[in-house]
GROMACS .gro file of C-alpha atoms in nm:
model
  189
    1MET     CA    1  -7.575  -7.221   0.578
    2ASP     CA    2  -7.909  -7.322   0.426
    3LYS     CA    3  -7.922  -7.006   0.214
    4LEU     CA    4  -7.566  -7.069   0.102
    5GLN     CA    5  -7.656  -7.430   0.007
    6GLN     CA    6  -7.959  -7.301  -0.182
    7LEU     CA    7  -7.740  -7.051  -0.368
    8TYR     CA    8  -7.495  -7.329  -0.448
    9ASN     CA    9  -7.773  -7.551  -0.581
   10ASP     CA   10  -7.901  -7.265  -0.795
   11THR     CA   11  -7.554  -7.179  -0.921
   12PHE     CA   12  -7.450  -7.538  -0.997
   13PRO     CA   13  -7.766  -7.728  -1.105
   14ALA     CA   14  -7.764  -8.110  -1.134
   15ASP     CA   15  -7.678  -8.261  -1.469
   16LYS     CA   16  -8.000  -8.379  -1.641
   17ASP     CA   17  -7.846  -8.703  -1.770
   18THR     CA   18  -7.650  -8.823  -1.465
   19GLY     CA   19  -7.823  -8.641  -1.184
   20GLN     CA   20  -7.481  -8.530  -1.055
   21LYS     CA   21  -7.402  -8.168  -0.984
   22SER     CA   22  -7.112  -8.023  -1.175
   23GLY     CA   23  -6.796  -8.024  -0.962
   24GLU     CA   24  -6.956  -8.251  -0.702
   25GLY     CA   25  -6.623  -8.416  -0.626
   26ASN     CA   26  -6.499  -8.082  -0.486
   27ASN     CA   27  -6.800  -7.969  -0.284
   28GLU     CA   28  -6.592  -7.784  -0.025
   29GLY     CA   29  -6.404  -7.584  -0.288
   30MET     CA   30  -6.725  -7.501  -0.463
   31LEU     CA   31  -6.883  -7.391  -0.138
   32LEU     CA   32  -6.588  -7.161  -0.066
   33THR     CA   33  -6.604  -7.016  -0.415
   34ALA     CA   34  -6.977  -6.965  -0.385
   35SER     CA   35  -6.938  -6.811  -0.040
   36SER     CA   36  -6.679  -6.566  -0.169
   37TYR     CA   37  -6.914  -6.467  -0.452
   38VAL     CA   38  -7.197  -6.425  -0.205
   39GLN     CA   39  -6.979  -6.224   0.033
   40GLY     CA   40  -6.865  -6.002  -0.253
   41ALA     CA   41  -7.226  -5.947  -0.359
   42ILE     CA   42  -7.333  -5.867  -0.002
   43ASP     CA   43  -7.040  -5.625   0.036
   44TRP     CA   44  -7.125  -5.457  -0.290
   45ILE     CA   45  -7.489  -5.426  -0.196
   46THR     CA   46  -7.430  -5.299   0.155
   47GLY     CA   47  -7.128  -5.085   0.064
   48GLU     CA   48  -6.914  -5.285   0.310
   49ASP     CA   49  -6.623  -5.308   0.066
   50ILE     CA   50  -6.615  -4.928   0.037
   51ALA     CA   51  -6.629  -4.894   0.415
   52ARG     CA   52  -6.350  -5.153   0.447
   53GLU     CA   53  -6.136  -4.959   0.201
   54ARG     CA   54  -6.199  -4.643   0.400
   55ARG     CA   55  -6.106  -4.821   0.725
   56GLU     CA   56  -5.790  -4.959   0.567
   57LYS     CA   57  -5.696  -4.615   0.433
   58LYS     CA   58  -5.764  -4.462   0.774
   59LYS     CA   59  -5.558  -4.734   0.943
   60ALA     CA   60  -5.274  -4.684   0.693
   61LYS     CA   61  -5.289  -4.308   0.759
   62LYS     CA   62  -5.275  -4.365   1.134
   63THR     CA   63  -4.985  -4.606   1.096
   64GLU     CA   64  -4.797  -4.358   0.877
   65LYS     CA   65  -4.867  -4.077   1.124
   66LYS     CA   66  -4.741  -4.291   1.414
   67ARG     CA   67  -4.430  -4.383   1.216
   68ARG     CA   68  -4.358  -4.016   1.136
   69GLU     CA   69  -4.416  -3.918   1.501
   70LYS     CA   70  -4.181  -4.196   1.612
   71GLU     CA   71  -3.913  -4.077   1.368
   72THR     CA   72  -3.963  -3.715   1.478
   73LYS     CA   73  -3.931  -3.816   1.844
   74LYS     CA   74  -3.617  -4.014   1.761
   75VAL     CA   75  -3.462  -3.716   1.580
   76GLN     CA   76  -3.558  -3.482   1.866
   77ALA     CA   77  -3.413  -3.724   2.120
   78ASN     CA   78  -3.089  -3.739   1.920
   79GLN     CA   79  -3.079  -3.359   1.899
   80ARG     CA   80  -3.139  -3.329   2.275
   81ALA     CA   81  -2.867  -3.586   2.344
   82ALA     CA   82  -2.626  -3.398   2.115
   83ALA     CA   83  -2.713  -3.068   2.286
   84VAL     CA   84  -2.659  -3.222   2.631
   85GLU     CA   85  -2.326  -3.370   2.519
   86GLU     CA   86  -2.220  -3.034   2.375
   87GLN     CA   87  -2.321  -2.860   2.699
   88GLU     CA   88  -2.123  -3.116   2.901
   89THR     CA   89  -1.821  -3.059   2.677
   90ILE     CA   90  -1.853  -2.682   2.728
   91GLU     CA   91  -1.882  -2.736   3.105
   92ARG     CA   92  -1.576  -2.961   3.101
   93MET     CA   93  -1.385  -2.700   2.903
   94LYS     CA   94  -1.493  -2.432   3.153
   95ASP     CA   95  -1.386  -2.656   3.440
   96ASP     CA   96  -1.052  -2.719   3.267
   97GLU     CA   97  -1.009  -2.344   3.214
   98GLN     CA   98  -1.094  -2.277   3.580
   99ALA     CA   99  -0.853  -2.548   3.692
  100ARG     CA  100  -0.580  -2.402   3.469
  101ARG     CA  101  -0.641  -2.052   3.608
  102ALA     CA  102  -0.644  -2.184   3.964
  103PHE     CA  103  -0.314  -2.365   3.900
  104GLN     CA  104  -0.159  -2.051   3.751
  105ASP     CA  105  -0.281  -1.842   4.047
  106GLN     CA  106  -0.141  -2.099   4.289
  107LEU     CA  107   0.191  -2.102   4.103
  108ALA     CA  108   0.207  -1.721   4.108
  109ARG     CA  109   0.130  -1.721   4.484
  110GLN     CA  110   0.401  -1.980   4.545
  111GLN     CA  111   0.653  -1.779   4.344
  112GLU     CA  112   0.560  -1.466   4.535
  113GLU     CA  113   0.593  -1.651   4.867
  114ILE     CA  114   0.938  -1.781   4.765
  115ARG     CA  115   1.039  -1.430   4.661
  116GLU     CA  116   0.918  -1.279   4.991
  117GLU     CA  117   1.085  -1.555   5.192
  118TYR     CA  118   1.411  -1.506   5.007
  119TYR     CA  119   1.383  -1.129   5.040
  120SER     CA  120   1.327  -1.154   5.416
  121GLY     CA  121   1.650  -1.356   5.433
  122LEU     CA  122   1.831  -1.090   5.230
  123LYS     CA  123   1.715  -0.805   5.456
  124GLY     CA  124   1.958  -0.899   5.732
  125LEU     CA  125   2.244  -0.936   5.485
  126TRP     CA  126   2.159  -0.597   5.339
  127ARG     CA  127   2.158  -0.432   5.680
  128ARG     CA  128   2.493  -0.585   5.775
  129LYS     CA  129   2.662  -0.492   5.445
  130ARG     CA  130   2.509  -0.152   5.386
  131GLY     CA  131   2.418  -0.044   5.732
  132LYS     CA  132   2.076   0.081   5.626
  133GLU     CA  133   1.726  -0.050   5.554
  134PRO     CA  134   1.674  -0.235   5.221
  135PRO     CA  135   1.432  -0.107   4.958
  136GLU     CA  136   1.073  -0.229   4.962
  137LEU     CA  137   1.003  -0.561   4.791
  138ALA     CA  138   0.752  -0.400   4.553
  139THR     CA  139   1.030  -0.185   4.400
  140LEU     CA  140   1.245  -0.491   4.323
  141PRO     CA  141   1.210  -0.685   3.996
  142THR     CA  142   0.982  -0.989   3.992
  143VAL     CA  143   1.105  -1.344   3.939
  144GLU     CA  144   0.961  -1.345   3.585
  145GLN     CA  145   1.143  -1.022   3.498
  146LEU     CA  146   1.469  -1.160   3.634
  147MET     CA  147   1.422  -1.489   3.448
  148GLU     CA  148   1.346  -1.302   3.125
  149LYS     CA  149   1.654  -1.087   3.177
  150ARG     CA  150   1.862  -1.401   3.236
  151ARG     CA  151   1.727  -1.569   2.921
  152ALA     CA  152   1.810  -1.259   2.717
  153LYS     CA  153   2.161  -1.259   2.864
  154ILE     CA  154   2.213  -1.629   2.777
  155GLU     CA  155   2.085  -1.571   2.422
  156ALA     CA  156   2.324  -1.277   2.384
  157GLU     CA  157   2.615  -1.494   2.504
  158LYS     CA  158   2.521  -1.765   2.252
  159LYS     CA  159   2.513  -1.511   1.970
  160LYS     CA  160   2.860  -1.384   2.068
  161GLY     CA  161   2.990  -1.738   2.033
  162LYS     CA  162   3.064  -1.796   2.399
  163ASN     CA  163   2.965  -2.122   2.555
  164GLY     CA  164   2.619  -2.049   2.685
  165ARG     CA  165   2.487  -2.217   2.993
  166LYS     CA  166   2.364  -2.570   2.943
  167ASN     CA  167   1.995  -2.603   2.868
  168SER     CA  168   1.963  -2.888   3.115
  169VAL     CA  169   1.976  -2.668   3.424
  170SER     CA  170   1.759  -2.806   3.702
  171ARG     CA  171   1.468  -2.602   3.833
  172SER     CA  172   1.645  -2.537   4.158
  173GLY     CA  173   1.947  -2.423   3.955
  174ARG     CA  174   1.732  -2.182   3.761
  175LYS     CA  175   1.575  -2.052   4.081
  176GLN     CA  176   1.921  -2.014   4.231
  177SER     CA  177   2.039  -1.824   3.925
  178VAL     CA  178   1.734  -1.599   3.948
  179PHE     CA  179   1.815  -1.535   4.312
  180ASP     CA  180   2.175  -1.457   4.212
  181ASP     CA  181   2.033  -1.193   3.982
  182LEU     CA  182   1.818  -1.065   4.267
  183ARG     CA  183   2.130  -1.044   4.485
  184LYS     CA  184   2.307  -0.853   4.209
  185SER     CA  185   2.014  -0.614   4.170
  186LEU     CA  186   2.032  -0.551   4.545
  187GLY     CA  187   2.408  -0.506   4.520
  188LEU     CA  188   2.486  -0.789   4.763
  189THR     CA  189   2.743  -0.979   4.557
   0.00000   0.00000   0.00000
């Protein structure tokens, strides 16, 4: 602090008439001003201000690099999350497709079982009426074919102007009508 005081005394000499230093009422402010001048001079001499600028630039560069890396990571994380979500959606769709296929297979099996059960009941009737063995089940029309045939028949009746069957036929009614067609195809009616 002695050197700083000496510099201050040299910078602000005492007034010859009054013996007071200029700005003596604000010694602290003057000291700060003088110290900043001195610091600036020391920095300039030692090249500290240039080094500080370099450090600040380097720090700014690092900060910018970190910010860009953070943004890149955020974007990548969002892309990964979107990819995972898309994959989950695809998996769900596959599962839904598998479930739909399984349901359709189960429905087809059930229809086939009903057809076989009904056919086994018709075998005895066939034997009693005809006195011979009935044809194999595989040669008979399927439920879908019979239903399609029945729909075509109903549509034809509607076109002719006859009162077609009501659309509100229950499922069991439709099955029964299909089995009526099966009876007819076997010649049992």
